[in-house]
């Protein structure tokens, strides 16, 4: 491969040339290998349907030229890991089928050439810390073997794949440049999640100081992120973190897209000429590292986490991934609900705990209702629940579990008013309530927990409730009545 490739000069190589490159490496910070059998089927279908063409372009591979821990030159795959690994699996399956069998051996051996030796060596040197990657690699290799063994990939198809299928290679010597190029490529039409772009941005914001703390710090810091499915990350950002951060500032937050990723970019503490406001963040950042690295931690086994807050300025790089782990854990933890009655009689007192925090009777009834009532899976009810969850997350983020029962009651009435006021609750309904309502502003401005709940929420007037919602079997209406939040009936 041409080492002098720049953003202005592309190198187009065959699959055979790509896989003969011994320096190819899957870096430790790469996302797990997640191609499914559907992706495999699509790739092989393309090969077969395009095999009458003089050439076929498979896509782009972005590489970062670097050195490994031993000082050897490597080409880290920044973008194109999924496709490259699948091509390696394909050659491995072809070798197993044809090279170890007399049938068509000479023809296939001639097609593969040095790949017979270089691809197994290339595969052998890759390391995968993710169980997801290991499982998917094994599963997909079995599927590719079945395709090859059934004869669906003929000698002609193999020759076409190796020598007529091409990839566009970009080799960049600067890691930051490689990720910037990855960002630009993927913001021009590829169906990437916004969090993929954030991952690329914050990976390149790891500093030399981070590497001195721990040579494996990238892999360890990103491990929790990698353990989450794309759908989970999309939900965490789109339904919770994005909306809370926007609603805190009275801004609409209906849909999280690549246009909004700057919300999750902050200050880079390793850069010179830090703004004055960031100096306190720098002090805290280094104090926590110093505390955790102190020899006394080997004795007392204590550890200090960075005290993240949803309305604070973000720190780029390592702290961003720690923040995501923190809020994913916080949200998951606060969905841990246990409910027990004081006896077997269903009419007796129901006692509920959230994340091991005991709630009073009124809050217990609310939480039990939200997890059991029949209409909770309707889209409008999900919007109301998202309002409830995000306001509660913001409160807990700021004040912890103090006065939680009173806050749950306040948040429930505020969020679920829209369920009774409207015949249909839409995305805009939820968003407008958050932007124009008082609760996020009240939490933001509060310095004490009681300032959030003491003023309460005004009851609903009968004239404000949709007639179709005033029914005895409407669980939300009944709860408003039981808690005395209906002004007149």
CSV table of C-alpha atoms in Angstrom, one decimal:
chain,number,residue,atom,x,y,z
A,1,UNK,CA,0.0,0.0,0.0
A,2,UNK,CA,1.1,3.6,-0.6
A,3,UNK,CA,2.1,5.1,2.7
A,4,UNK,CA,1.8,8.6,1.4
A,5,UNK,CA,-2.0,8.5,0.9
A,6,UNK,CA,-3.6,11.8,2.0
A,7,UNK,CA,-7.1,13.2,2.1
A,8,UNK,CA,-6.5,14.5,-1.4
A,9,UNK,CA,-5.1,11.2,-2.8
A,10,UNK,CA,-7.0,8.0,-2.6
A,11,UNK,CA,-5.5,4.5,-3.1
A,12,UNK,CA,-7.8,1.9,-4.6
A,13,UNK,CA,-6.7,-1.7,-3.9
A,14,UNK,CA,-8.1,-5.1,-4.4
A,15,UNK,CA,-9.4,-7.3,-1.6
A,16,UNK,CA,-6.3,-9.5,-2.1
A,17,UNK,CA,-3.9,-6.5,-1.7
A,18,UNK,CA,-5.8,-5.4,1.4
A,19,UNK,CA,-5.6,-8.7,3.1
A,20,UNK,CA,-1.9,-9.2,2.2
A,21,UNK,CA,-1.1,-6.1,4.3
A,22,UNK,CA,0.4,-7.7,7.4
A,23,UNK,CA,0.4,-4.4,9.4
A,24,UNK,CA,-3.4,-4.3,9.6
A,25,UNK,CA,-4.5,-4.1,13.2
A,26,UNK,CA,-7.8,-3.8,15.1
A,27,UNK,CA,-7.0,-1.2,17.8
A,28,UNK,CA,-8.2,-1.7,21.3
A,29,UNK,CA,-10.6,1.2,21.2
A,30,UNK,CA,-12.6,-0.1,18.3
A,31,UNK,CA,-16.2,-0.9,18.8
A,32,UNK,CA,-17.2,-4.7,18.9
A,33,UNK,CA,-17.6,-6.7,15.7
A,34,UNK,CA,-21.4,-6.7,15.3
A,35,UNK,CA,-22.1,-7.8,11.7
A,36,UNK,CA,-24.9,-10.3,11.7
A,37,UNK,CA,-25.9,-13.1,9.3
A,38,UNK,CA,-28.0,-10.6,7.4
A,39,UNK,CA,-24.9,-8.5,6.7
A,40,UNK,CA,-23.1,-11.6,5.6
A,41,UNK,CA,-25.9,-12.6,3.3
A,42,UNK,CA,-26.0,-9.1,1.8
A,43,UNK,CA,-22.3,-9.1,1.1
A,44,UNK,CA,-22.3,-12.5,-0.6
A,45,UNK,CA,-25.4,-11.5,-2.6
A,46,UNK,CA,-23.6,-8.4,-3.9
A,47,UNK,CA,-20.6,-10.5,-4.9
A,48,UNK,CA,-22.7,-12.9,-6.9
A,49,UNK,CA,-24.9,-10.3,-8.6
A,50,UNK,CA,-22.0,-8.0,-9.5
A,51,UNK,CA,-19.6,-10.7,-10.6
A,52,UNK,CA,-20.1,-10.0,-14.3
A,53,UNK,CA,-18.7,-6.4,-13.8
A,54,UNK,CA,-15.1,-5.5,-14.5
A,55,UNK,CA,-14.8,-4.2,-10.9
A,56,UNK,CA,-17.0,-3.6,-7.8
A,57,UNK,CA,-16.3,-1.2,-5.0
A,58,UNK,CA,-16.9,-2.5,-1.5
A,59,UNK,CA,-16.4,0.7,0.4
A,60,UNK,CA,-13.8,2.8,2.2
A,61,UNK,CA,-11.2,1.8,4.8
A,62,UNK,CA,-9.6,4.5,7.0
A,63,UNK,CA,-6.3,3.6,8.6
A,64,UNK,CA,-4.1,5.3,11.1
A,65,UNK,CA,-0.4,4.6,10.7
A,66,UNK,CA,1.2,4.2,14.1
A,67,UNK,CA,3.5,2.0,16.2
A,68,UNK,CA,2.6,-0.8,18.6
A,69,UNK,CA,4.1,-1.2,22.1
A,70,UNK,CA,7.1,-3.0,20.6
A,71,UNK,CA,7.8,-0.1,18.2
A,72,UNK,CA,6.6,-2.0,15.1
A,73,UNK,CA,4.7,-0.2,12.3
A,74,UNK,CA,0.9,-0.9,12.4
A,75,UNK,CA,-2.1,0.3,10.4
A,76,UNK,CA,-4.9,0.7,12.9
A,77,UNK,CA,-8.3,0.3,11.3
A,78,UNK,CA,-10.3,3.4,12.3
A,79,UNK,CA,-13.2,2.8,9.9
A,80,UNK,CA,-14.0,-0.4,8.1
A,81,UNK,CA,-13.4,-3.0,10.8
A,82,UNK,CA,-16.6,-4.9,10.2
A,83,UNK,CA,-16.0,-5.3,6.5
A,84,UNK,CA,-12.3,-6.2,6.9
A,85,UNK,CA,-12.9,-8.9,9.5
A,86,UNK,CA,-15.7,-10.4,7.4
A,87,UNK,CA,-13.3,-10.6,4.4
A,88,UNK,CA,-10.7,-12.3,6.6
A,89,UNK,CA,-13.3,-14.8,7.8
A,90,UNK,CA,-14.3,-15.5,4.2
A,91,UNK,CA,-10.7,-16.3,3.1
A,92,UNK,CA,-10.3,-18.5,6.2
A,93,UNK,CA,-13.4,-20.4,5.2
A,94,UNK,CA,-12.2,-20.7,1.6
A,95,UNK,CA,-8.8,-22.0,2.7
A,96,UNK,CA,-10.5,-24.6,4.9
A,97,UNK,CA,-12.8,-25.8,2.1
A,98,UNK,CA,-10.4,-25.8,-0.9
A,99,UNK,CA,-6.8,-25.8,0.2
A,100,UNK,CA,-7.3,-28.8,2.5
A,101,UNK,CA,-9.3,-30.7,-0.2
A,102,UNK,CA,-8.1,-31.9,-3.6
A,103,UNK,CA,-11.2,-30.6,-5.5
A,104,UNK,CA,-10.4,-27.3,-7.3
A,105,UNK,CA,-7.4,-26.9,-5.0
A,106,UNK,CA,-5.0,-25.7,-7.7
A,107,UNK,CA,-7.4,-23.2,-9.1
A,108,UNK,CA,-8.2,-21.7,-5.7
A,109,UNK,CA,-4.6,-21.8,-4.6
A,110,UNK,CA,-3.6,-19.8,-7.7
A,111,UNK,CA,-6.4,-17.2,-6.9
A,112,UNK,CA,-5.4,-16.8,-3.3
A,113,UNK,CA,-1.7,-16.8,-3.7
A,114,UNK,CA,0.1,-15.6,-0.6
A,115,UNK,CA,-3.3,-15.1,1.1
A,116,UNK,CA,-3.1,-18.8,2.0
A,117,UNK,CA,-0.4,-17.9,4.5
A,118,UNK,CA,-0.8,-14.2,5.2
A,119,UNK,CA,-4.5,-14.2,6.2
A,120,UNK,CA,-4.2,-16.9,8.9
A,121,UNK,CA,-1.2,-15.0,10.3
A,122,UNK,CA,-3.2,-11.7,10.1
A,123,UNK,CA,-6.1,-13.3,11.9
A,124,UNK,CA,-3.9,-14.9,14.5
A,125,UNK,CA,-2.4,-11.6,15.6
A,126,UNK,CA,-5.7,-9.8,16.3
A,127,UNK,CA,-6.8,-9.5,19.9
A,128,UNK,CA,-10.5,-9.0,21.0
A,129,UNK,CA,-11.4,-8.0,24.5
A,130,UNK,CA,-15.1,-7.9,23.8
A,131,UNK,CA,-17.1,-11.1,24.3
A,132,UNK,CA,-19.6,-9.7,21.7
A,133,UNK,CA,-16.8,-9.6,19.1
A,134,UNK,CA,-15.7,-13.2,19.9
A,135,UNK,CA,-19.2,-14.5,19.7
A,136,UNK,CA,-20.1,-12.8,16.4
A,137,UNK,CA,-16.8,-13.8,14.8
A,138,UNK,CA,-17.4,-17.4,15.7
A,139,UNK,CA,-21.1,-17.3,14.5
A,140,UNK,CA,-20.3,-15.5,11.3
A,141,UNK,CA,-17.4,-17.9,10.5
A,142,UNK,CA,-19.8,-20.8,10.8
A,143,UNK,CA,-22.3,-19.1,8.5
A,144,UNK,CA,-19.6,-18.3,5.9
A,145,UNK,CA,-18.4,-21.9,6.1
A,146,UNK,CA,-21.9,-23.1,5.4
A,147,UNK,CA,-22.2,-20.8,2.3
A,148,UNK,CA,-18.8,-21.9,1.0
A,149,UNK,CA,-19.5,-25.6,1.7
A,150,UNK,CA,-22.8,-25.4,-0.1
A,151,UNK,CA,-21.0,-24.2,-3.2
A,152,UNK,CA,-22.7,-20.9,-3.3
A,153,UNK,CA,-19.3,-19.2,-3.7
A,154,UNK,CA,-17.9,-20.7,-6.9
A,155,UNK,CA,-14.3,-20.5,-8.1
A,156,UNK,CA,-15.4,-17.6,-10.4
A,157,UNK,CA,-16.9,-15.8,-7.4
A,158,UNK,CA,-13.8,-16.3,-5.4
A,159,UNK,CA,-11.6,-14.8,-8.1
A,160,UNK,CA,-14.0,-11.9,-8.5
A,161,UNK,CA,-13.9,-11.2,-4.8
A,162,UNK,CA,-10.1,-11.4,-4.5
A,163,UNK,CA,-9.1,-9.4,-7.6
A,164,UNK,CA,-12.1,-7.4,-8.9
A,165,UNK,CA,-13.7,-6.3,-5.7
A,166,UNK,CA,-12.0,-3.1,-4.4
A,167,UNK,CA,-11.8,-0.9,-1.4
A,168,UNK,CA,-10.7,2.8,-1.2
A,169,UNK,CA,-7.8,3.1,1.3
A,170,UNK,CA,-6.9,6.2,3.3
A,171,UNK,CA,-3.7,6.0,5.4
A,172,UNK,CA,-3.2,8.9,7.7
A,173,UNK,CA,-0.3,9.4,10.0
A,174,UNK,CA,-2.1,11.7,12.5
A,175,UNK,CA,-4.7,9.9,14.7
A,176,UNK,CA,-6.8,13.1,15.1
A,177,UNK,CA,-6.8,13.6,11.4
A,178,UNK,CA,-7.9,10.0,10.9
A,179,UNK,CA,-10.9,10.4,13.2
A,180,UNK,CA,-11.8,13.7,11.7
A,181,UNK,CA,-11.9,12.1,8.3
A,182,UNK,CA,-13.9,9.2,9.8
A,183,UNK,CA,-16.4,11.9,11.1
A,184,UNK,CA,-16.6,13.6,7.8
A,185,UNK,CA,-17.1,10.4,5.8
A,186,UNK,CA,-19.8,9.2,8.2
A,187,UNK,CA,-21.6,12.5,8.3
A,188,UNK,CA,-22.2,12.5,4.5
A,189,UNK,CA,-24.9,9.9,4.2
A,190,UNK,CA,-24.0,6.8,6.1
A,191,UNK,CA,-26.6,5.7,8.6
A,192,UNK,CA,-24.5,6.2,11.7
A,193,UNK,CA,-25.9,7.0,15.1
A,194,UNK,CA,-24.9,10.4,16.6
A,195,UNK,CA,-23.2,8.5,19.4
A,196,UNK,CA,-20.8,6.9,16.9
A,197,UNK,CA,-19.5,10.4,16.0
A,198,UNK,CA,-19.2,11.3,19.7
A,199,UNK,CA,-17.2,8.1,20.3
A,200,UNK,CA,-14.7,9.0,17.5
A,201,UNK,CA,-14.4,12.6,18.8
A,202,UNK,CA,-13.8,11.7,22.4
A,203,UNK,CA,-11.4,8.8,21.6
A,204,UNK,CA,-9.0,11.2,20.0
A,205,UNK,CA,-9.3,13.5,23.0
A,206,UNK,CA,-7.5,11.1,25.2
A,207,UNK,CA,-4.2,12.8,26.2
A,208,UNK,CA,-0.6,11.7,26.7
A,209,UNK,CA,-1.2,12.2,30.4
A,210,UNK,CA,-4.0,9.5,30.2
A,211,UNK,CA,-1.6,7.1,28.5
A,212,UNK,CA,1.0,7.6,31.3
A,213,UNK,CA,-1.6,6.8,33.9
A,214,UNK,CA,-2.3,3.5,32.3
A,215,UNK,CA,-1.2,2.2,28.8
A,216,UNK,CA,-4.5,0.3,28.5
A,217,UNK,CA,-6.7,3.2,29.7
A,218,UNK,CA,-8.6,3.6,26.4
A,219,UNK,CA,-9.8,0.0,26.3
A,220,UNK,CA,-10.7,0.0,30.0
A,221,UNK,CA,-12.5,3.3,29.9
A,222,UNK,CA,-14.5,2.4,26.8
A,223,UNK,CA,-15.3,-1.1,28.0
A,224,UNK,CA,-18.7,-0.2,29.4
A,225,UNK,CA,-19.7,1.8,26.3
A,226,UNK,CA,-18.8,-1.3,24.2
A,227,UNK,CA,-20.9,-3.6,26.4
A,228,UNK,CA,-24.0,-1.6,25.4
A,229,UNK,CA,-26.0,-2.3,22.2
A,230,UNK,CA,-26.4,0.6,19.8
A,231,UNK,CA,-30.1,0.7,20.6
A,232,UNK,CA,-29.2,1.1,24.3
A,233,UNK,CA,-26.8,3.9,23.6
A,234,UNK,CA,-29.3,5.6,21.3
A,235,UNK,CA,-31.9,5.4,24.0
A,236,UNK,CA,-29.6,6.7,26.7
A,237,UNK,CA,-28.6,9.7,24.6
A,238,UNK,CA,-31.8,10.3,22.7
A,239,UNK,CA,-34.5,9.7,25.4
A,240,UNK,CA,-32.6,10.8,28.4
A,241,UNK,CA,-29.3,12.7,28.3
A,242,UNK,CA,-30.1,14.9,25.3
A,243,UNK,CA,-33.5,15.8,26.5
A,244,UNK,CA,-32.5,16.5,30.0
A,245,UNK,CA,-29.6,18.8,29.0
A,246,UNK,CA,-31.8,20.6,26.5
A,247,UNK,CA,-34.8,20.9,28.8
A,248,UNK,CA,-32.7,22.3,31.6
A,249,UNK,CA,-32.0,25.3,29.2
A,250,UNK,CA,-35.7,25.5,28.1
A,251,UNK,CA,-34.8,24.2,24.6
A,252,UNK,CA,-36.8,21.7,22.5
A,253,UNK,CA,-35.4,18.1,22.4
A,254,UNK,CA,-37.7,16.0,20.3
A,255,UNK,CA,-35.1,14.0,18.3
A,256,UNK,CA,-31.3,13.6,18.8
A,257,UNK,CA,-29.4,13.7,15.6
A,258,UNK,CA,-25.8,14.4,14.4
A,259,UNK,CA,-26.8,18.2,14.4
A,260,UNK,CA,-26.8,18.0,18.2
A,261,UNK,CA,-23.6,16.2,19.0
A,262,UNK,CA,-21.8,19.5,20.1
A,263,UNK,CA,-24.0,19.3,23.2
A,264,UNK,CA,-21.8,16.5,24.3
A,265,UNK,CA,-18.5,18.1,23.5
A,266,UNK,CA,-16.8,20.3,26.2
A,267,UNK,CA,-13.4,21.3,27.3
A,268,UNK,CA,-10.1,19.5,26.7
A,269,UNK,CA,-8.2,19.8,29.9
A,270,UNK,CA,-4.9,18.8,28.3
A,271,UNK,CA,-4.9,21.8,25.9
A,272,UNK,CA,-3.0,25.0,26.7
A,273,UNK,CA,-4.7,28.3,27.5
A,274,UNK,CA,-7.6,26.8,29.3
A,275,UNK,CA,-10.5,29.3,29.9
A,276,UNK,CA,-10.7,30.5,33.5
A,277,UNK,CA,-13.9,28.5,34.3
A,278,UNK,CA,-12.1,25.3,33.5
A,279,UNK,CA,-9.3,25.7,36.1
A,280,UNK,CA,-11.4,24.3,38.9
A,281,UNK,CA,-12.3,21.3,36.7
A,282,UNK,CA,-8.6,20.8,36.0
A,283,UNK,CA,-7.8,20.8,39.7
A,284,UNK,CA,-10.6,18.3,40.5
A,285,UNK,CA,-9.6,16.1,37.5
A,286,UNK,CA,-6.0,15.7,38.8
A,287,UNK,CA,-7.0,15.5,42.4
A,288,UNK,CA,-9.2,12.4,41.7
A,289,UNK,CA,-6.5,10.7,39.7
A,290,UNK,CA,-4.0,11.5,42.4
A,291,UNK,CA,-6.3,10.1,45.1
A,292,UNK,CA,-7.0,6.9,43.2
A,293,UNK,CA,-3.4,6.4,42.3
A,294,UNK,CA,-2.2,6.8,45.9
A,295,UNK,CA,-0.5,3.7,47.5
A,296,UNK,CA,-3.1,3.9,50.3
A,297,UNK,CA,-5.8,2.7,47.9
A,298,UNK,CA,-4.1,-0.7,47.9
A,299,UNK,CA,-4.8,-0.8,51.7
A,300,UNK,CA,-8.3,0.7,52.1
A,301,UNK,CA,-9.6,-0.4,48.6
A,302,UNK,CA,-11.4,2.9,48.2
A,303,UNK,CA,-12.0,4.7,44.9
A,304,UNK,CA,-13.3,8.2,44.0
A,305,UNK,CA,-15.4,8.8,41.0
A,306,UNK,CA,-15.6,12.2,39.2
A,307,UNK,CA,-18.7,14.0,40.5
A,308,UNK,CA,-20.6,14.4,37.3
A,309,UNK,CA,-23.6,16.7,37.0
A,310,UNK,CA,-26.0,16.9,34.1
A,311,UNK,CA,-25.9,20.7,34.0
A,312,UNK,CA,-22.1,21.1,34.2
A,313,UNK,CA,-19.6,21.6,31.4
A,314,UNK,CA,-18.4,18.3,29.9
A,315,UNK,CA,-14.8,17.2,29.9
A,316,UNK,CA,-13.6,15.7,26.6
A,317,UNK,CA,-11.9,12.4,26.3
A,318,UNK,CA,-11.7,9.9,29.2
A,319,UNK,CA,-14.1,11.7,31.5
A,320,UNK,CA,-16.8,11.7,28.8
A,321,UNK,CA,-16.8,7.8,28.7
A,322,UNK,CA,-16.8,7.7,32.5
A,323,UNK,CA,-19.8,10.1,32.5
A,324,UNK,CA,-21.7,7.9,30.1
A,325,UNK,CA,-21.0,4.8,32.3
A,326,UNK,CA,-22.1,6.9,35.4
A,327,UNK,CA,-25.4,7.9,33.9
A,328,UNK,CA,-26.2,4.5,32.4
A,329,UNK,CA,-25.6,3.0,35.8
A,330,UNK,CA,-27.6,5.6,37.6
A,331,UNK,CA,-30.6,5.2,35.3
A,332,UNK,CA,-30.5,1.4,35.4
A,333,UNK,CA,-30.1,1.5,39.2
A,334,UNK,CA,-33.1,3.7,39.7
A,335,UNK,CA,-35.2,1.4,37.7
A,336,UNK,CA,-34.6,-1.3,40.3
A,337,UNK,CA,-38.0,-1.3,42.0
A,338,UNK,CA,-39.1,-3.7,44.7
A,339,UNK,CA,-42.7,-3.7,46.0
A,340,UNK,CA,-44.1,-5.6,49.0
A,341,UNK,CA,-47.4,-5.4,50.8
A,342,UNK,CA,-47.6,-5.5,54.6
A,343,UNK,CA,-49.7,-8.7,54.3
A,344,UNK,CA,-51.2,-11.0,51.6
A,345,UNK,CA,-54.3,-8.7,51.4
A,346,UNK,CA,-54.1,-6.7,48.2
A,347,UNK,CA,-55.8,-3.8,49.9
A,348,UNK,CA,-53.1,-3.5,52.6
A,349,UNK,CA,-50.3,-1.0,52.6
A,350,UNK,CA,-47.9,-1.3,49.6
A,351,UNK,CA,-44.3,-0.5,50.4
A,352,UNK,CA,-41.9,0.3,47.5
A,353,UNK,CA,-38.2,0.9,47.3
A,354,UNK,CA,-36.3,2.4,44.4
A,355,UNK,CA,-32.6,1.6,44.4
A,356,UNK,CA,-32.9,0.5,48.0
A,357,UNK,CA,-34.5,3.8,49.0
A,358,UNK,CA,-37.8,3.2,50.9
A,359,UNK,CA,-40.8,5.3,49.7
A,360,UNK,CA,-43.8,6.5,51.7
A,361,UNK,CA,-47.3,5.1,50.9
A,362,UNK,CA,-48.3,7.8,48.4
A,363,UNK,CA,-45.0,7.5,46.4
A,364,UNK,CA,-45.2,3.7,46.6
A,365,UNK,CA,-48.7,3.7,45.0
A,366,UNK,CA,-47.5,6.0,42.2
A,367,UNK,CA,-44.5,3.8,41.3
A,368,UNK,CA,-46.6,0.7,41.5
A,369,UNK,CA,-49.2,2.3,39.2
A,370,UNK,CA,-46.6,3.3,36.6
A,371,UNK,CA,-45.2,-0.2,36.4
A,372,UNK,CA,-48.5,-2.0,36.2
A,373,UNK,CA,-51.4,0.0,34.7
A,374,UNK,CA,-52.8,-1.3,31.4
A,375,UNK,CA,-52.3,1.7,29.2
A,376,UNK,CA,-48.6,2.3,30.0
A,377,UNK,CA,-47.4,0.9,26.6
A,378,UNK,CA,-49.5,3.4,24.6
A,379,UNK,CA,-47.2,6.0,22.9
A,380,UNK,CA,-48.8,8.9,24.7
A,381,UNK,CA,-48.3,7.3,28.0
A,382,UNK,CA,-44.6,6.6,27.1
A,383,UNK,CA,-44.1,10.3,26.5
A,384,UNK,CA,-45.6,11.1,29.9
A,385,UNK,CA,-43.4,8.5,31.5
A,386,UNK,CA,-40.3,10.0,29.7
A,387,UNK,CA,-41.2,13.4,31.2
A,388,UNK,CA,-41.5,11.7,34.7
A,389,UNK,CA,-38.3,9.7,34.3
A,390,UNK,CA,-36.1,12.6,33.1
A,391,UNK,CA,-37.3,15.1,35.7
A,392,UNK,CA,-36.6,12.4,38.4
A,393,UNK,CA,-33.2,11.6,37.0
A,394,UNK,CA,-32.3,15.3,37.0
A,395,UNK,CA,-33.4,15.7,40.6
A,396,UNK,CA,-31.5,12.6,41.8
A,397,UNK,CA,-28.5,13.7,39.9
A,398,UNK,CA,-28.5,17.0,41.8
A,399,UNK,CA,-29.8,16.0,45.3
A,400,UNK,CA,-29.6,12.2,45.5
A,401,UNK,CA,-32.3,10.3,47.3
A,402,UNK,CA,-33.2,13.0,49.8
A,403,UNK,CA,-37.0,13.8,50.0
A,404,UNK,CA,-37.5,11.3,47.2
A,405,UNK,CA,-41.1,10.4,48.1
A,406,UNK,CA,-42.3,14.0,48.0
A,407,UNK,CA,-40.5,14.6,44.8
A,408,UNK,CA,-42.0,11.6,43.1
A,409,UNK,CA,-45.5,12.8,43.9
A,410,UNK,CA,-44.7,16.3,42.6
A,411,UNK,CA,-43.1,15.0,39.4
A,412,UNK,CA,-45.9,12.5,38.8
A,413,UNK,CA,-48.6,15.1,38.9
A,414,UNK,CA,-46.6,17.5,36.8
A,415,UNK,CA,-45.8,14.9,34.1
A,416,UNK,CA,-49.1,13.1,33.9
A,417,UNK,CA,-51.3,16.1,33.8
A,418,UNK,CA,-50.9,16.0,30.0
A,419,UNK,CA,-52.2,12.4,29.9
A,420,UNK,CA,-55.6,13.7,31.4
A,421,UNK,CA,-55.7,17.0,29.6
A,422,UNK,CA,-55.2,15.6,26.1
A,423,UNK,CA,-57.1,13.0,24.1
A,424,UNK,CA,-53.8,12.1,22.5
A,425,UNK,CA,-50.3,12.9,23.8
A,426,UNK,CA,-47.8,13.5,21.1
A,427,UNK,CA,-44.0,14.1,21.0
A,428,UNK,CA,-44.6,17.8,20.7
A,429,UNK,CA,-46.9,17.7,23.7
A,430,UNK,CA,-44.2,16.2,25.9
A,431,UNK,CA,-41.6,18.5,24.6
A,432,UNK,CA,-43.6,21.7,25.1
A,433,UNK,CA,-44.5,20.7,28.6
A,434,UNK,CA,-40.8,20.2,29.5
A,435,UNK,CA,-39.7,23.4,27.7
A,436,UNK,CA,-42.5,25.7,29.0
A,437,UNK,CA,-43.2,24.0,32.3
A,438,UNK,CA,-41.9,25.0,35.7
A,439,UNK,CA,-40.3,21.8,37.0
A,440,UNK,CA,-36.9,21.7,35.2
A,441,UNK,CA,-36.4,25.4,36.0
A,442,UNK,CA,-37.3,24.7,39.6
A,443,UNK,CA,-34.8,21.9,40.0
A,444,UNK,CA,-32.1,23.9,38.3
A,445,UNK,CA,-32.6,26.9,40.6
A,446,UNK,CA,-33.1,24.9,43.8
A,447,UNK,CA,-30.3,24.9,46.4
A,448,UNK,CA,-32.2,22.6,48.8
A,449,UNK,CA,-34.4,19.5,48.0
A,450,UNK,CA,-37.5,21.0,49.6
A,451,UNK,CA,-37.5,23.9,47.1
A,452,UNK,CA,-38.4,21.4,44.4
A,453,UNK,CA,-41.4,19.9,46.1
A,454,UNK,CA,-42.6,22.3,48.8
A,455,UNK,CA,-44.5,24.6,46.4
A,456,UNK,CA,-46.3,21.5,45.0
A,457,UNK,CA,-48.3,21.4,41.7
A,458,UNK,CA,-51.7,22.9,41.2
A,459,UNK,CA,-54.6,20.4,41.0
A,460,UNK,CA,-56.4,19.7,37.8
A,461,UNK,CA,-59.8,21.4,37.2
A,462,UNK,CA,-62.5,19.2,35.9
A,463,UNK,CA,-62.9,21.6,32.9
A,464,UNK,CA,-59.2,20.9,31.9
A,465,UNK,CA,-59.7,17.1,31.7
A,466,UNK,CA,-60.8,15.4,28.5
A,467,UNK,CA,-64.2,13.9,29.0
A,468,UNK,CA,-63.0,10.5,27.7
A,469,UNK,CA,-60.4,10.4,30.5
A,470,UNK,CA,-62.9,10.8,33.3
A,471,UNK,CA,-63.7,7.1,33.6
A,472,UNK,CA,-63.5,4.9,36.7
A,473,UNK,CA,-61.2,2.5,34.8
A,474,UNK,CA,-58.7,5.2,34.0
A,475,UNK,CA,-55.9,4.4,36.4
A,476,UNK,CA,-54.2,7.8,36.1
A,477,UNK,CA,-57.5,9.7,36.7
A,478,UNK,CA,-58.2,7.5,39.7
A,479,UNK,CA,-54.7,8.1,41.2
A,480,UNK,CA,-55.1,11.9,40.7
A,481,UNK,CA,-58.4,11.5,42.6
A,482,UNK,CA,-56.9,9.4,45.4
A,483,UNK,CA,-54.0,11.8,45.9
A,484,UNK,CA,-56.5,14.8,46.0
A,485,UNK,CA,-55.2,16.5,42.8
A,486,UNK,CA,-58.7,17.0,41.2
A,487,UNK,CA,-59.9,20.5,42.1
A,488,UNK,CA,-63.6,19.6,41.5
A,489,UNK,CA,-65.4,16.6,40.0
